[in-house]
mmCIF file of C-alpha atoms and ligand atoms in Angstrom:
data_model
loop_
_atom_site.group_PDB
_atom_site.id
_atom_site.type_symbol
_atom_site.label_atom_id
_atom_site.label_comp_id
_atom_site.label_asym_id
_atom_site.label_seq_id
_atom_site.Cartn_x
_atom_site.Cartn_y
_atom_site.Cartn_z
ATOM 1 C CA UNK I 1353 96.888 -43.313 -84.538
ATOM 2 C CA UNK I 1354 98.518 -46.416 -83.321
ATOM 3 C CA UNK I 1355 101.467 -48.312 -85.656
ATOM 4 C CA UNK I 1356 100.032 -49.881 -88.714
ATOM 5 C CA UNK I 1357 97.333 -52.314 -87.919
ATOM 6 C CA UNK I 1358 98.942 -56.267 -88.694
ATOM 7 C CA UNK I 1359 97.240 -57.683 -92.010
ATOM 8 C CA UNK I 1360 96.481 -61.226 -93.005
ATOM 9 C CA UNK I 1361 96.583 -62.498 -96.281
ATOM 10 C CA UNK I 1362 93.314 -64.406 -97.149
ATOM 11 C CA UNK I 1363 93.260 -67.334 -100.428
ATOM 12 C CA UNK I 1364 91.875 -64.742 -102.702
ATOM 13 C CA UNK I 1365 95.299 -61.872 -102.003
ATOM 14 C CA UNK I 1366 92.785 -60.277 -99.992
ATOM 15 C CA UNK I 1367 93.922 -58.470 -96.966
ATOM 16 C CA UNK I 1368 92.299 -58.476 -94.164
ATOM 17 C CA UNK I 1369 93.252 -56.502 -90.523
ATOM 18 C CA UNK I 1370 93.846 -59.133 -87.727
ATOM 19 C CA UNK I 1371 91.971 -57.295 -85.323
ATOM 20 C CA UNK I 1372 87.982 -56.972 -85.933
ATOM 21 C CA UNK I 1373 86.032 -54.252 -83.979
ATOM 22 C CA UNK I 1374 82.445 -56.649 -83.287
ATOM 23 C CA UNK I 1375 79.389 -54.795 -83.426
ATOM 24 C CA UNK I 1376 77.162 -56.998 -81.663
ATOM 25 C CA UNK I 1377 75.495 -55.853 -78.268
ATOM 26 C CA UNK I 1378 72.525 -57.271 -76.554
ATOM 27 C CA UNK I 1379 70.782 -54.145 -76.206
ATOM 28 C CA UNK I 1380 71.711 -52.500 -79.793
ATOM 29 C CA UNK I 1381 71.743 -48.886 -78.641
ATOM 30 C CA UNK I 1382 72.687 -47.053 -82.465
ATOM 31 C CA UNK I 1383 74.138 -44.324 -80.585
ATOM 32 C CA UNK I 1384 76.296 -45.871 -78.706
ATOM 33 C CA UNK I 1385 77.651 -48.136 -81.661
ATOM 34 C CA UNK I 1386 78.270 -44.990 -83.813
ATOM 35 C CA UNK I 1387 80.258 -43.624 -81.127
ATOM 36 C CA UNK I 1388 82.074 -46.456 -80.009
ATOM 37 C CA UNK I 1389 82.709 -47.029 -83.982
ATOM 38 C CA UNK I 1390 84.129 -43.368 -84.166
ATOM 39 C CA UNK I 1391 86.785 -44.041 -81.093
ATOM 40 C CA UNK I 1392 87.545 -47.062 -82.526
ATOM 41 C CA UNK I 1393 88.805 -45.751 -85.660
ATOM 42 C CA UNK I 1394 90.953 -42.965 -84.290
ATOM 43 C CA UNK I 1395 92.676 -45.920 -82.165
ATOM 44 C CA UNK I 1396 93.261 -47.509 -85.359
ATOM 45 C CA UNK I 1397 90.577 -50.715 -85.493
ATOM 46 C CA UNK I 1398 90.220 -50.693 -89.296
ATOM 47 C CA UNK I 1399 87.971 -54.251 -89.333
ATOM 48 C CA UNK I 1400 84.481 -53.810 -88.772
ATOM 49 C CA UNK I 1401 82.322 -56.327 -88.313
ATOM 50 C CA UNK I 1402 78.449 -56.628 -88.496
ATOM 51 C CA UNK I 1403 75.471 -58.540 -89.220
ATOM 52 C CA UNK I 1404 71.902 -58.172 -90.731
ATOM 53 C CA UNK I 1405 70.652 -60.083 -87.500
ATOM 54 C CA UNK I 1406 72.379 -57.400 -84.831
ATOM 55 C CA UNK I 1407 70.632 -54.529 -86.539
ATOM 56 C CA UNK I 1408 73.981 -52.741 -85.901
ATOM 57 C CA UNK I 1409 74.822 -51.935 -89.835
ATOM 58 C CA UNK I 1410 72.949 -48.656 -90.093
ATOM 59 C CA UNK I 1411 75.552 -47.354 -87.138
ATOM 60 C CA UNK I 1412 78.111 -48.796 -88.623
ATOM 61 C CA UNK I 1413 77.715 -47.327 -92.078
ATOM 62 C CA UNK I 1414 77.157 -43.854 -90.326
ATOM 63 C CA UNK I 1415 80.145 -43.914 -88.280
ATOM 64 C CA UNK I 1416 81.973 -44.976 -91.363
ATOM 65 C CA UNK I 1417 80.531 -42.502 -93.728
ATOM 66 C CA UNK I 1418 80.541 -39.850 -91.213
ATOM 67 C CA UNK I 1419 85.019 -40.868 -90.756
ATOM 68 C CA UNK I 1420 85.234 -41.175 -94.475
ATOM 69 C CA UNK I 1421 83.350 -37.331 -95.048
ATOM 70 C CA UNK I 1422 85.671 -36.167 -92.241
ATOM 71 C CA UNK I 1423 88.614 -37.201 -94.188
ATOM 72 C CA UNK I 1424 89.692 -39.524 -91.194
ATOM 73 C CA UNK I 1425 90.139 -42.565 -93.509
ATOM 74 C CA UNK I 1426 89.201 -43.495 -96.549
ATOM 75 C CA UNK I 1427 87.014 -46.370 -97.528
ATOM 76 C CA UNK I 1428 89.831 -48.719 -99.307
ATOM 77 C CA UNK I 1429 91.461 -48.354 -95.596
ATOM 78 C CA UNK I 1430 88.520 -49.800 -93.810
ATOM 79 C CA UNK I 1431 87.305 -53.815 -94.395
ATOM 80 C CA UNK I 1432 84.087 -54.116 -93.481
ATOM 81 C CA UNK I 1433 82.788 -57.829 -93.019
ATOM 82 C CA UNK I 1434 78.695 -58.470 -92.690
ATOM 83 C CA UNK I 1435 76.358 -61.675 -93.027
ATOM 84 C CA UNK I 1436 73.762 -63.287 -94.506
ATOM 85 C CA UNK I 1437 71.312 -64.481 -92.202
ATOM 86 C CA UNK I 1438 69.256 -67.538 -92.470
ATOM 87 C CA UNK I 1439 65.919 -66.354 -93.632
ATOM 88 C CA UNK I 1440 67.834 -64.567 -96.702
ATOM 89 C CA UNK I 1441 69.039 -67.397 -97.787
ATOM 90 C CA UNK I 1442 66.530 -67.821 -100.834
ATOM 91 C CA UNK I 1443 68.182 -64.396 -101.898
ATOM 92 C CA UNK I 1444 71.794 -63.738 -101.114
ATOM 93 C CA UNK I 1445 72.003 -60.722 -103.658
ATOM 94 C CA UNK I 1446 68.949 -58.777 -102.587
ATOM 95 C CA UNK I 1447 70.140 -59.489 -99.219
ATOM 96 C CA UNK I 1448 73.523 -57.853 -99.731
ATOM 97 C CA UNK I 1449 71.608 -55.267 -101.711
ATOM 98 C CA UNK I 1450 69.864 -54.454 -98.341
ATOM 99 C CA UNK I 1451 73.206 -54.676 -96.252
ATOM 100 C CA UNK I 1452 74.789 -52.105 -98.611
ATOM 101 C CA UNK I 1453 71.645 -49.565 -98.213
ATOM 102 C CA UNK I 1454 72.055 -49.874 -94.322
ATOM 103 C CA UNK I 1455 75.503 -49.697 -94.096
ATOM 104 C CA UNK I 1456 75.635 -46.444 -97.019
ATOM 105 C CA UNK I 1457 78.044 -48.064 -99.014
ATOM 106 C CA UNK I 1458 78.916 -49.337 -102.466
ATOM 107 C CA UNK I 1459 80.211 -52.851 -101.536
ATOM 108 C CA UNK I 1460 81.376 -54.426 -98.649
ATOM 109 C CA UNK I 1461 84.956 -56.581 -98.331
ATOM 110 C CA UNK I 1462 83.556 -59.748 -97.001
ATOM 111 C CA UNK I 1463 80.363 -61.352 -97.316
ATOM 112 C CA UNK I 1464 79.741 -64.223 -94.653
ATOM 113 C CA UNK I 1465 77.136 -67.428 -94.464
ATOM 114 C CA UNK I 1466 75.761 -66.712 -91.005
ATOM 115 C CA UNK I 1467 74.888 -70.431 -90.021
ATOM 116 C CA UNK I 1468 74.642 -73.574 -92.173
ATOM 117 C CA UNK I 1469 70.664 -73.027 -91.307
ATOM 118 C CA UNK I 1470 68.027 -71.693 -93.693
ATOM 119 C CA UNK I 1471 65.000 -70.169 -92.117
ATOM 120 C CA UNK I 1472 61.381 -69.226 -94.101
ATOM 121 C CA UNK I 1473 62.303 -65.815 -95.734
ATOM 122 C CA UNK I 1474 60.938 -62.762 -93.217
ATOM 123 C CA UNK I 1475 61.720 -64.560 -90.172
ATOM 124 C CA UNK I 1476 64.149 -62.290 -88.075
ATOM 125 C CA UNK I 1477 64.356 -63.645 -85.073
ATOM 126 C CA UNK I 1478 67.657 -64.905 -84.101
ATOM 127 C CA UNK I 1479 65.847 -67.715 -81.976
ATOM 128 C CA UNK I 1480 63.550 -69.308 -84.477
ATOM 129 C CA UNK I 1481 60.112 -71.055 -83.386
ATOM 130 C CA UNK I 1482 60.327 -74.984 -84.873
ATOM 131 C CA UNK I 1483 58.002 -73.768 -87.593
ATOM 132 C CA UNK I 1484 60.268 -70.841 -89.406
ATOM 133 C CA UNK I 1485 63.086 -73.794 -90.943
ATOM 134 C CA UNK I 1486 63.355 -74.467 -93.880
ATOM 135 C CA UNK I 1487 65.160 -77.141 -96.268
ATOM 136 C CA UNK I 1488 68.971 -75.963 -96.705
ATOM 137 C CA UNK I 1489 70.430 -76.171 -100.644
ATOM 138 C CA UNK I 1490 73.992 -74.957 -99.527
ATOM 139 C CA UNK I 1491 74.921 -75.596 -103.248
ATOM 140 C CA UNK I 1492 72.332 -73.220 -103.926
ATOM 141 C CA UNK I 1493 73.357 -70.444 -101.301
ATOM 142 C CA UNK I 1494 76.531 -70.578 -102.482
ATOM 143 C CA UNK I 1495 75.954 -70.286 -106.052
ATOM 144 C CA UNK I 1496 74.484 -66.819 -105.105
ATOM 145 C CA UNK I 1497 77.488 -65.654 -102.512
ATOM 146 C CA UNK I 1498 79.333 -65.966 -105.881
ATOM 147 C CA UNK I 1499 77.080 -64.020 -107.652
ATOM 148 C CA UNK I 1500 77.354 -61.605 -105.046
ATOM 149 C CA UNK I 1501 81.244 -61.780 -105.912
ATOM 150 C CA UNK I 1502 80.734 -61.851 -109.171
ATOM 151 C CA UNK I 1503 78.949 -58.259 -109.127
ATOM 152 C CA UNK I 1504 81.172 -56.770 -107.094
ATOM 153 C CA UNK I 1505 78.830 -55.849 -104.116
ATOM 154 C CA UNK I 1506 82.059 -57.805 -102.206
ATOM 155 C CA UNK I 1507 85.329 -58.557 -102.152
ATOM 156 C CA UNK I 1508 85.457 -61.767 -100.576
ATOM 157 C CA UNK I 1509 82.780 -64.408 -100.154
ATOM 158 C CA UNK I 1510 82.983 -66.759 -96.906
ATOM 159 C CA UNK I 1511 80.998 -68.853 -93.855
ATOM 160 C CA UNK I 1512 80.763 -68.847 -90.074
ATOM 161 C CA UNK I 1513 79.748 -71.374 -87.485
ATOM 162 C CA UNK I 1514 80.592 -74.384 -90.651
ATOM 163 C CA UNK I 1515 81.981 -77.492 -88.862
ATOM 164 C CA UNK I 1516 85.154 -79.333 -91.060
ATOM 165 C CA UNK I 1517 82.730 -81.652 -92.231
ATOM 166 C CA UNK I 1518 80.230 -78.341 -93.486
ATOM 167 C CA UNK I 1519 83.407 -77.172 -94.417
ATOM 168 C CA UNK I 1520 84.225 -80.010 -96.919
ATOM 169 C CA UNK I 1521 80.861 -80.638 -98.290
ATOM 170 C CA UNK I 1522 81.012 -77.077 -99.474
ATOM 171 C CA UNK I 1523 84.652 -77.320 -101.076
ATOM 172 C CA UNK I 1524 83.057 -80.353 -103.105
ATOM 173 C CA UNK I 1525 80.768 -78.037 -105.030
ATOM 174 C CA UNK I 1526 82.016 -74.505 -104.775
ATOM 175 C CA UNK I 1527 83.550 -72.765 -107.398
ATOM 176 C CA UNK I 1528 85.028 -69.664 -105.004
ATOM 177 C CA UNK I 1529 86.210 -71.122 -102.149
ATOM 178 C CA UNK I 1530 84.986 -69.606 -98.968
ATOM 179 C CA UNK I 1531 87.831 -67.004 -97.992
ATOM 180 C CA UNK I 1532 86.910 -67.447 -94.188
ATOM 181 C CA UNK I 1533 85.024 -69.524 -91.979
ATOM 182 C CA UNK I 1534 84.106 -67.518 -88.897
ATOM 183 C CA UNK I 1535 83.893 -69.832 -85.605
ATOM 184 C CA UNK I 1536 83.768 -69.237 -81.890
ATOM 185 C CA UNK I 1537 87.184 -69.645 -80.700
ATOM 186 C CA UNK I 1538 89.270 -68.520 -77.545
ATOM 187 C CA UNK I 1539 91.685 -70.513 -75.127
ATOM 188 C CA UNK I 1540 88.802 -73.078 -73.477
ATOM 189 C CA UNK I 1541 87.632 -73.470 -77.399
ATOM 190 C CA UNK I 1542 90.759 -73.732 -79.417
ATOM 191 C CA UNK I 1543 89.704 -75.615 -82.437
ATOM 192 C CA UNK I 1544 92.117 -77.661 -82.992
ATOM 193 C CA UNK I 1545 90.716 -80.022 -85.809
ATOM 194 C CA UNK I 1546 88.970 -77.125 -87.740
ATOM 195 C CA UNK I 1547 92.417 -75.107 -88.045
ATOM 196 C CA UNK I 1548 94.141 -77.908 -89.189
ATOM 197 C CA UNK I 1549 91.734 -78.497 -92.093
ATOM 198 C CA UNK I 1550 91.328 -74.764 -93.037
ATOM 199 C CA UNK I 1551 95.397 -74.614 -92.737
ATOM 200 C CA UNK I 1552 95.383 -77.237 -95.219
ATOM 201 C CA UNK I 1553 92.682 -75.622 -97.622
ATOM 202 C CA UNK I 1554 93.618 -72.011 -97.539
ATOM 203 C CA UNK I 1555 90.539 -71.171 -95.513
ATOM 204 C CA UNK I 1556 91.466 -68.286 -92.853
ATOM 205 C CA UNK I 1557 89.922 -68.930 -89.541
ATOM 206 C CA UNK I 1558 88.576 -66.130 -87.784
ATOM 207 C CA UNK I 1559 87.652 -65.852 -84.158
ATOM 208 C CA UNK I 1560 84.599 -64.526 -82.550
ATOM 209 C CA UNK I 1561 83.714 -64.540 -78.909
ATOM 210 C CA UNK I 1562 87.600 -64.359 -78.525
ATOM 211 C CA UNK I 1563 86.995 -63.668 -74.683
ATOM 212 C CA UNK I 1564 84.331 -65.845 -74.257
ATOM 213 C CA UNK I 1565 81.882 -62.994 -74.627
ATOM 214 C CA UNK I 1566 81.390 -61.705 -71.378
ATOM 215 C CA UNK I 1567 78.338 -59.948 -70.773
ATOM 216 C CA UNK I 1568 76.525 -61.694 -73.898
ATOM 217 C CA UNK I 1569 73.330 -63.527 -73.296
ATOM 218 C CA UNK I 1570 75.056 -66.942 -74.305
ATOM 219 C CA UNK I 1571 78.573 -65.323 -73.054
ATOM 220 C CA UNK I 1572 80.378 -66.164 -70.082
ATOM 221 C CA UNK I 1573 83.395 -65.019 -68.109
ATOM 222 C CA UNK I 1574 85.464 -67.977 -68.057
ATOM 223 C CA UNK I 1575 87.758 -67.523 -70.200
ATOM 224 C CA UNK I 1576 88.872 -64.068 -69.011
ATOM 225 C CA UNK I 1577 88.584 -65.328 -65.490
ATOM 226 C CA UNK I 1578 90.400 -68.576 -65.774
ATOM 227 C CA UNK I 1579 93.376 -68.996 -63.499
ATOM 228 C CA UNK I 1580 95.658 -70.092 -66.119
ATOM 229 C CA UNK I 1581 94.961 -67.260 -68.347
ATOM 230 C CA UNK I 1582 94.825 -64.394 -65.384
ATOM 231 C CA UNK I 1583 98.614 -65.729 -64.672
ATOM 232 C CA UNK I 1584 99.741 -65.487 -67.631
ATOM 233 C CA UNK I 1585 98.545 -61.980 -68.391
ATOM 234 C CA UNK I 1586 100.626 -61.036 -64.859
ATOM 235 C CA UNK I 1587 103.391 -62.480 -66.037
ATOM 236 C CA UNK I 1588 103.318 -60.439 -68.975
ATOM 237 C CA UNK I 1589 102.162 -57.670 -67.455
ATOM 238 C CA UNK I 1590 99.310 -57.867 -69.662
ATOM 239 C CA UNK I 1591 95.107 -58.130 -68.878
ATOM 240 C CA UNK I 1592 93.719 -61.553 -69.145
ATOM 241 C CA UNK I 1593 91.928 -60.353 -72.768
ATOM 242 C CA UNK I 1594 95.220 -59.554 -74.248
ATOM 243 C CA UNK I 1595 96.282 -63.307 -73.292
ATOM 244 C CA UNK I 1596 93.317 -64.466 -74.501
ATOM 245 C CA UNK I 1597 93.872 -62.226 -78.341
ATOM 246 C CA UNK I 1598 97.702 -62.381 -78.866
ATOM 247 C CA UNK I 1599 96.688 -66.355 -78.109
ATOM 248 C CA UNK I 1600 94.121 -66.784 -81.146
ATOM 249 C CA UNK I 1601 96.719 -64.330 -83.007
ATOM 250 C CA UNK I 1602 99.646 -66.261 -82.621
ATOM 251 C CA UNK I 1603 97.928 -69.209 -83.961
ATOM 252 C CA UNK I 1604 97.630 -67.787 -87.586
ATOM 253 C CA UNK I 1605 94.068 -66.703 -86.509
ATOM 254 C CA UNK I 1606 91.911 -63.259 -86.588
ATOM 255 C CA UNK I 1607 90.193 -62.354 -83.609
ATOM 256 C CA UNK I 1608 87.026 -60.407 -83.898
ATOM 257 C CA UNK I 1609 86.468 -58.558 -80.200
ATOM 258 C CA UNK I 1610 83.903 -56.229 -79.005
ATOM 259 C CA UNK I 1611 84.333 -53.428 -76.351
ATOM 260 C CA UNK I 1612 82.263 -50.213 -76.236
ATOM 261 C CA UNK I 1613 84.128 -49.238 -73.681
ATOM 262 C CA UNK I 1614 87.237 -47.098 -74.312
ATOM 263 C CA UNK I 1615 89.672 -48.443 -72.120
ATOM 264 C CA UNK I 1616 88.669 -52.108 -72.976
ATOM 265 C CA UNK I 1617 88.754 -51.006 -76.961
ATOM 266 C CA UNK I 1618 92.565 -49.797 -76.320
ATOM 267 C CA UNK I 1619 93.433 -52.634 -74.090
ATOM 268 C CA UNK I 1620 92.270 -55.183 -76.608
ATOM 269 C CA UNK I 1621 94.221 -53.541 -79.901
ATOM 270 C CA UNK I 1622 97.315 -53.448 -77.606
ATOM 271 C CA UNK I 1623 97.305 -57.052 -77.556
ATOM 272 C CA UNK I 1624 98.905 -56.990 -80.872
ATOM 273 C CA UNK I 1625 101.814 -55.659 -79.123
ATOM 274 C CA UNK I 1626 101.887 -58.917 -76.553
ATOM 275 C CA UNK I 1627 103.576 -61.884 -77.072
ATOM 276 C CA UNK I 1628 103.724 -65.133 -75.365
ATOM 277 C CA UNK I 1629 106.052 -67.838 -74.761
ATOM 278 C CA UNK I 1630 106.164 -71.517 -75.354
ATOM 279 C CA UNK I 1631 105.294 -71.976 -72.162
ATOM 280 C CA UNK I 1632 102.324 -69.964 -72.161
ATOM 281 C CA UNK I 1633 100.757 -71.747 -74.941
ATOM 282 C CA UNK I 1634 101.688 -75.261 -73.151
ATOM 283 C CA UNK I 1635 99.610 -73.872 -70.244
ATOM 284 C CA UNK I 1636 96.621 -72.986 -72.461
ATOM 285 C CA UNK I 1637 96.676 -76.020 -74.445
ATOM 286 C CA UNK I 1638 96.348 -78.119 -71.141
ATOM 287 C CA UNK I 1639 93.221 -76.017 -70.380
ATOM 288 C CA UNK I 1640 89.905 -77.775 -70.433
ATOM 289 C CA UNK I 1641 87.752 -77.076 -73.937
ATOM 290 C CA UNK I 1642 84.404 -75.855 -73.265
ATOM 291 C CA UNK I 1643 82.328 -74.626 -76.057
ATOM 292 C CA UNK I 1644 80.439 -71.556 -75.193
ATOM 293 C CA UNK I 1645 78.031 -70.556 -78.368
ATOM 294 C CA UNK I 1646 76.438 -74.040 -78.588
ATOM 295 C CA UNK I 1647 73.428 -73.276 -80.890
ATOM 296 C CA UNK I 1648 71.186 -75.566 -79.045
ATOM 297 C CA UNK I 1649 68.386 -72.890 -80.567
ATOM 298 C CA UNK I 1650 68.939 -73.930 -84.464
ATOM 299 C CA UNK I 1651 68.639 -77.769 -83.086
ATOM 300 C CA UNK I 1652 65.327 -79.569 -82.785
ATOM 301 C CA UNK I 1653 63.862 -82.791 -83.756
ATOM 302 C CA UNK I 1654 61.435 -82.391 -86.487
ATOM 303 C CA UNK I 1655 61.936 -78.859 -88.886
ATOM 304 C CA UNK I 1656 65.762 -78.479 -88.148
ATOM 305 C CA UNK I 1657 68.518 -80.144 -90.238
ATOM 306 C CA UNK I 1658 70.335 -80.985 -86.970
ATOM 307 C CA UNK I 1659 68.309 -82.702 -84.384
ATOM 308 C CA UNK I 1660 70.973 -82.358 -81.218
ATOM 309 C CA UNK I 1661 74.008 -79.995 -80.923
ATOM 310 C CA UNK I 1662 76.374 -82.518 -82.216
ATOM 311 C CA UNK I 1663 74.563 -82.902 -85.763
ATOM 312 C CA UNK I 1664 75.102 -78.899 -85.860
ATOM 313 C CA UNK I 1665 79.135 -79.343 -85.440
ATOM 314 C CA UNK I 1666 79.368 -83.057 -86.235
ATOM 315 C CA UNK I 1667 81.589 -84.499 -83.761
ATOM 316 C CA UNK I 1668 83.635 -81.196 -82.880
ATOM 317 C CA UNK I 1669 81.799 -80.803 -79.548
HETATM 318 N N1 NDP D 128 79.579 -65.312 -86.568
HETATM 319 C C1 NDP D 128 78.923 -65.467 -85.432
HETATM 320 O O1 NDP D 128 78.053 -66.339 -85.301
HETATM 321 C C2 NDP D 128 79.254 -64.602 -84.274
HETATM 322 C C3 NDP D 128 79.973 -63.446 -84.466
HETATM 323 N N2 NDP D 128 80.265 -62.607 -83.415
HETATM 324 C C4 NDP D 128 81.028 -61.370 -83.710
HETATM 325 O O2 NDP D 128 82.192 -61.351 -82.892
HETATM 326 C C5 NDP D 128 82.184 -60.186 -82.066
HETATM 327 C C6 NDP D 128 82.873 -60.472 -80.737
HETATM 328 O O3 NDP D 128 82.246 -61.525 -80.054
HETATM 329 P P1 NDP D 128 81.420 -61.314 -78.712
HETATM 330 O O4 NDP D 128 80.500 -62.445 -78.609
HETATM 331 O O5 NDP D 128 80.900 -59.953 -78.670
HETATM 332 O O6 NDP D 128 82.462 -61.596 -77.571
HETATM 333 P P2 NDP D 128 83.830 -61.036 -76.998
HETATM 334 O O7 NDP D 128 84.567 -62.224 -76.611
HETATM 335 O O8 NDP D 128 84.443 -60.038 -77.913
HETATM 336 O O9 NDP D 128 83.326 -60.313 -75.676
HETATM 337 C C7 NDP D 128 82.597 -59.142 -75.681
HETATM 338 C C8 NDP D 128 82.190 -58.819 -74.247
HETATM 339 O O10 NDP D 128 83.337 -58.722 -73.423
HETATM 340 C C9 NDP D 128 83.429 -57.447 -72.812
HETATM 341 N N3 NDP D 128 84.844 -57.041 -72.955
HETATM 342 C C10 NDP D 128 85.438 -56.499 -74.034
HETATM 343 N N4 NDP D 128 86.748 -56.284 -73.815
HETATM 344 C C11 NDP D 128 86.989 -56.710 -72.576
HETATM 345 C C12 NDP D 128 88.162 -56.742 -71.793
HETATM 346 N N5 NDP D 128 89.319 -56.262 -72.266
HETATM 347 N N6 NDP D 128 88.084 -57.264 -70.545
HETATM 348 C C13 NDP D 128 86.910 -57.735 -70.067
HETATM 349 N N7 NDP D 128 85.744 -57.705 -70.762
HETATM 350 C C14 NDP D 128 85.785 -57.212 -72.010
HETATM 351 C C15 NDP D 128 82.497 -56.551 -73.587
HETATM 352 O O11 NDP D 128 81.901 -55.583 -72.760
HETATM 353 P P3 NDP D 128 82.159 -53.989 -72.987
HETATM 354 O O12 NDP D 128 81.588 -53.619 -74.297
HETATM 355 O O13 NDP D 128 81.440 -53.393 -71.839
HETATM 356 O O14 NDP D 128 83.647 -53.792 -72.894
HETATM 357 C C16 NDP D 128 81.451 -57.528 -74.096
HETATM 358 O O15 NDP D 128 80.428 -57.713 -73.143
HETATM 359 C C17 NDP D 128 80.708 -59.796 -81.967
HETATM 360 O O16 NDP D 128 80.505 -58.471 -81.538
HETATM 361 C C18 NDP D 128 80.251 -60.087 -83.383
HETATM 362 O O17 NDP D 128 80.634 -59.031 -84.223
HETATM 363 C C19 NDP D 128 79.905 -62.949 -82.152
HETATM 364 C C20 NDP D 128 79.180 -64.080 -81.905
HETATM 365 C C21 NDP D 128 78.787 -64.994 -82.947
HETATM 366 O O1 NHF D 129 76.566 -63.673 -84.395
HETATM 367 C C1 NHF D 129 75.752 -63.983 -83.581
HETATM 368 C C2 NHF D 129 75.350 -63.090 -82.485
HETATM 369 O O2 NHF D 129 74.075 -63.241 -82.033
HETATM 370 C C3 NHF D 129 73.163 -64.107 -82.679
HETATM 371 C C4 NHF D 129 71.973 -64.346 -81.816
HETATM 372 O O3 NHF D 129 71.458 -63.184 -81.285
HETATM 373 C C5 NHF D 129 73.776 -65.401 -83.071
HETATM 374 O O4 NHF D 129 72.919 -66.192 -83.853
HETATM 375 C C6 NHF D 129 75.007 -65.192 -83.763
HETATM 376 O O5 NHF D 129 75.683 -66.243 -84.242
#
C-alpha cells in the first residue's frame, strides 16, 4: 500500500481522506466498478464515493464487503460518502435505509443533498420531464438528514451542487450544519466566492469533476487539455490530472476523481505527492472560468424552482 492517505478535518472532528475514488460511469457496468473498487483499495483510495442516482452502490458495497471479509481493511478505515437524490426527498431516512441495503452496510460516513431540487417521489431519472418537480421545503429535507444523523445510519450530514446563497439560507435554519457542500470544481471552475464563504463557516468544499470529467456525457477535456495546465504538469514532470488534483488540494479542498483504469487510478493518487509553486497557481488563476456541469436539465420555466441556469447558482455563473 501507498504512505498513509492525507486526511481532512471536517466541522464535526470528522475525518475525511482527501482523495475520493468516484463511482460514477455513463455506462454503469457492476463488474467493472467492483473491480476497479478492489484495485483501488490495494493502491490505498480509502474514500468512496457513490450515489442512489448512478446505481453504482450495490458494487460498491460488494467490493467493500468482499475487502473487509478478506481482511484487506476494515470498515472504520474506509469513508464511504452517498446521496440523496431528488425524488427521496419526502423521505431522507427510508432513503438512507435503502442506500445501506445496497451498499451491505450498517451506516455510511457521509450523507449528501444531491441537488437543491425535489422531484415527485419514484421518479429516477436523472433528467426529469417538466412534470416530475415538485415544491422544495429544504427546512424540511434537512430536518430529516439530521434525523438520519441522529440515528446513526451516518456520520456526517452534508449538500452538493448548493450555491453560497443555498448555502446560507440553509445555515439560517439548520441545526447540524452541513459538514460538506460538494460542487464541481477544477482549474477553469475554481470557485472562488463559494470557498471563501464555506472557509468562513466551517463548511469543507469538496471537488467533483476535478478534471473536468472527460469522457462524461456533460464532461469535457478542457481542463486536462488546456495549455496552461499541460505546461505545468511538464514542468513538474507530472500528467496534466495531477496539476489539475494537487491544484484543488492545495487550496484546502477534496477532490473526488474517477478512473477505472489502473494506470489513471495510480496516476491520480500520486498527485498527492505533487506540489506546485506560486507561480503555477498565478498561471491557473489567470485561466478563463468555464463551468462545465451547468444543470440546464433541473431549469425550466413553469414546474422548476429555477427558471434559467443562473436562478440554479444565483449569480456564481
Ligand atoms: N455531486 C455531484 O453532483 C457530482 C458528483 N460527481 C462525483 O465525482 C466523481 C468524479 O467526477 P467525474 O465527473 O467522474 O469527473 P472526473 O473529473 O473525475 O473525470 C473522470 C473521467 O476522466 C477520465 N480520467 C480519469 N483519470 C484521468 C487521467 N489521469 N487522465 C485523463 N483522463 C482521466 C476517466 O476515464 P477512465 O475511467 O477511463 O480513466 C473519466 O472518463 C464522480 O465519479 C462522482 O462520484 C460527479 C459529478 C457530479
Ligand atoms: O452526480 C451526478 C452525476 O450524474 C448525474 C446525472 O446523470 C448528475 O445529476 C449528478 O449531479
Amino acid at each position: 500500500m501507498r504512505n498513509r492517505m492525507r486526511m481532512v478535518r471536517l466541522n464535526n472532528g470528522v475525518k475525511m481522506p482527501v482523495v475520493g475514488f468516484g463511482t460514477y460511469s455513463d455506462d454503469n457496468d457492476g463488474e467493472i466498478t467492483q473491480l476497479a473498487v478492489r484495485q483501488a483499495l490495494k493502491m490505498g483510495y480509502r474514500h468512496f464515493d457513490t450515489a442512489k442516482i448512478y446505481g453504482s452502490e450495490p458494487a460498491l458495497g460488494k467490493a467493500l464487503t468482499e475487502a473487509i471479509a478478506d481482511g484487506v481493511i476494515q470498515r472504520k478505515d474506509v469513508f464511504v460518502t452517498s446521496k440523496l437524490w431528488s425524488s427521496d426527498h419526502h423521505d431522507p431516512v427510508s432513503a438512507l435505509k435503502q442506500t445501506l441495503d445496497e451498499l451491505g452496510l450498517d451506516y455510511i460516513d457521509m450523507y449528501l443533498v444531491h441537488w437543491p431540487v425535489k422531484l415527485k417521489p419514484g421518479v429516477n431519472n436523472p433528467v426529469p420531464e417538466e412534470s416530475d418537480f415538485d415544491d422544495l421545503d429544504m427546512e424540511n429535507t434537512w430536518y430529516w438528514m439530521e434525523q438520519c444523523l441522529a440515528m446513526g445510519l451516518c456520520r456526517c450530514i452534508g449538500v452538493s451542487n448548493f450555491s453560497t446563497s443555498k448555502l446560507q439560507q440553509l445555515l439560517c435554519f439548520a441545526t447540524v450544519p452541513p459538514a460538506v457542500n460538494q460542487v464541481e470544481m477544477h482549474p477553469m471552475w475554481r470557485q472562488r466566492k463559494l470557498r471563501e464563504f464555506c472557509r468562513r463557516h466551517r463548511i469543507h468544499v469538496s471537488a467533483y469533476s476535478p478534471l473536468g470529467g472527460p469522457g462524461n456525457y456533460w464532461g469535457s477535456t478542457a481542463v486536462v487539455g488546456h495549455p496552461v495546465v499541460k505546461s505545468i504538469a511538464l514542468k513538474h514532470d507530472a500528467t496534466p490530472a495531477q496539476v489539475a488534483l494537487a491544484r484543488g488540494m492545495s487550496r484546502g479542498v477534496s477532490v473526488i476523481v474517477k478512473s477505472f483504469n489502473q494506470r489513471r487510478m495510480k496516476e491520480n493518487i500520486g498527485a498527492i505527492e505533487v506540489e506546485l509553486d506560486e507561480y503555477d497557481m498565478l498561471e491557473i488563476q489567470r485561466m478563463e472560468e468555464w463551468k462545465i456541469m451547468r444543470g440546464e436539465f433541473l431549469t425550466n420555466q413553469t414546474t422548476s424552482p429555477y427558471r434559467t441556469i443562473q436562478d440554479l447558482w444565483d449569480d456564481e455563473i
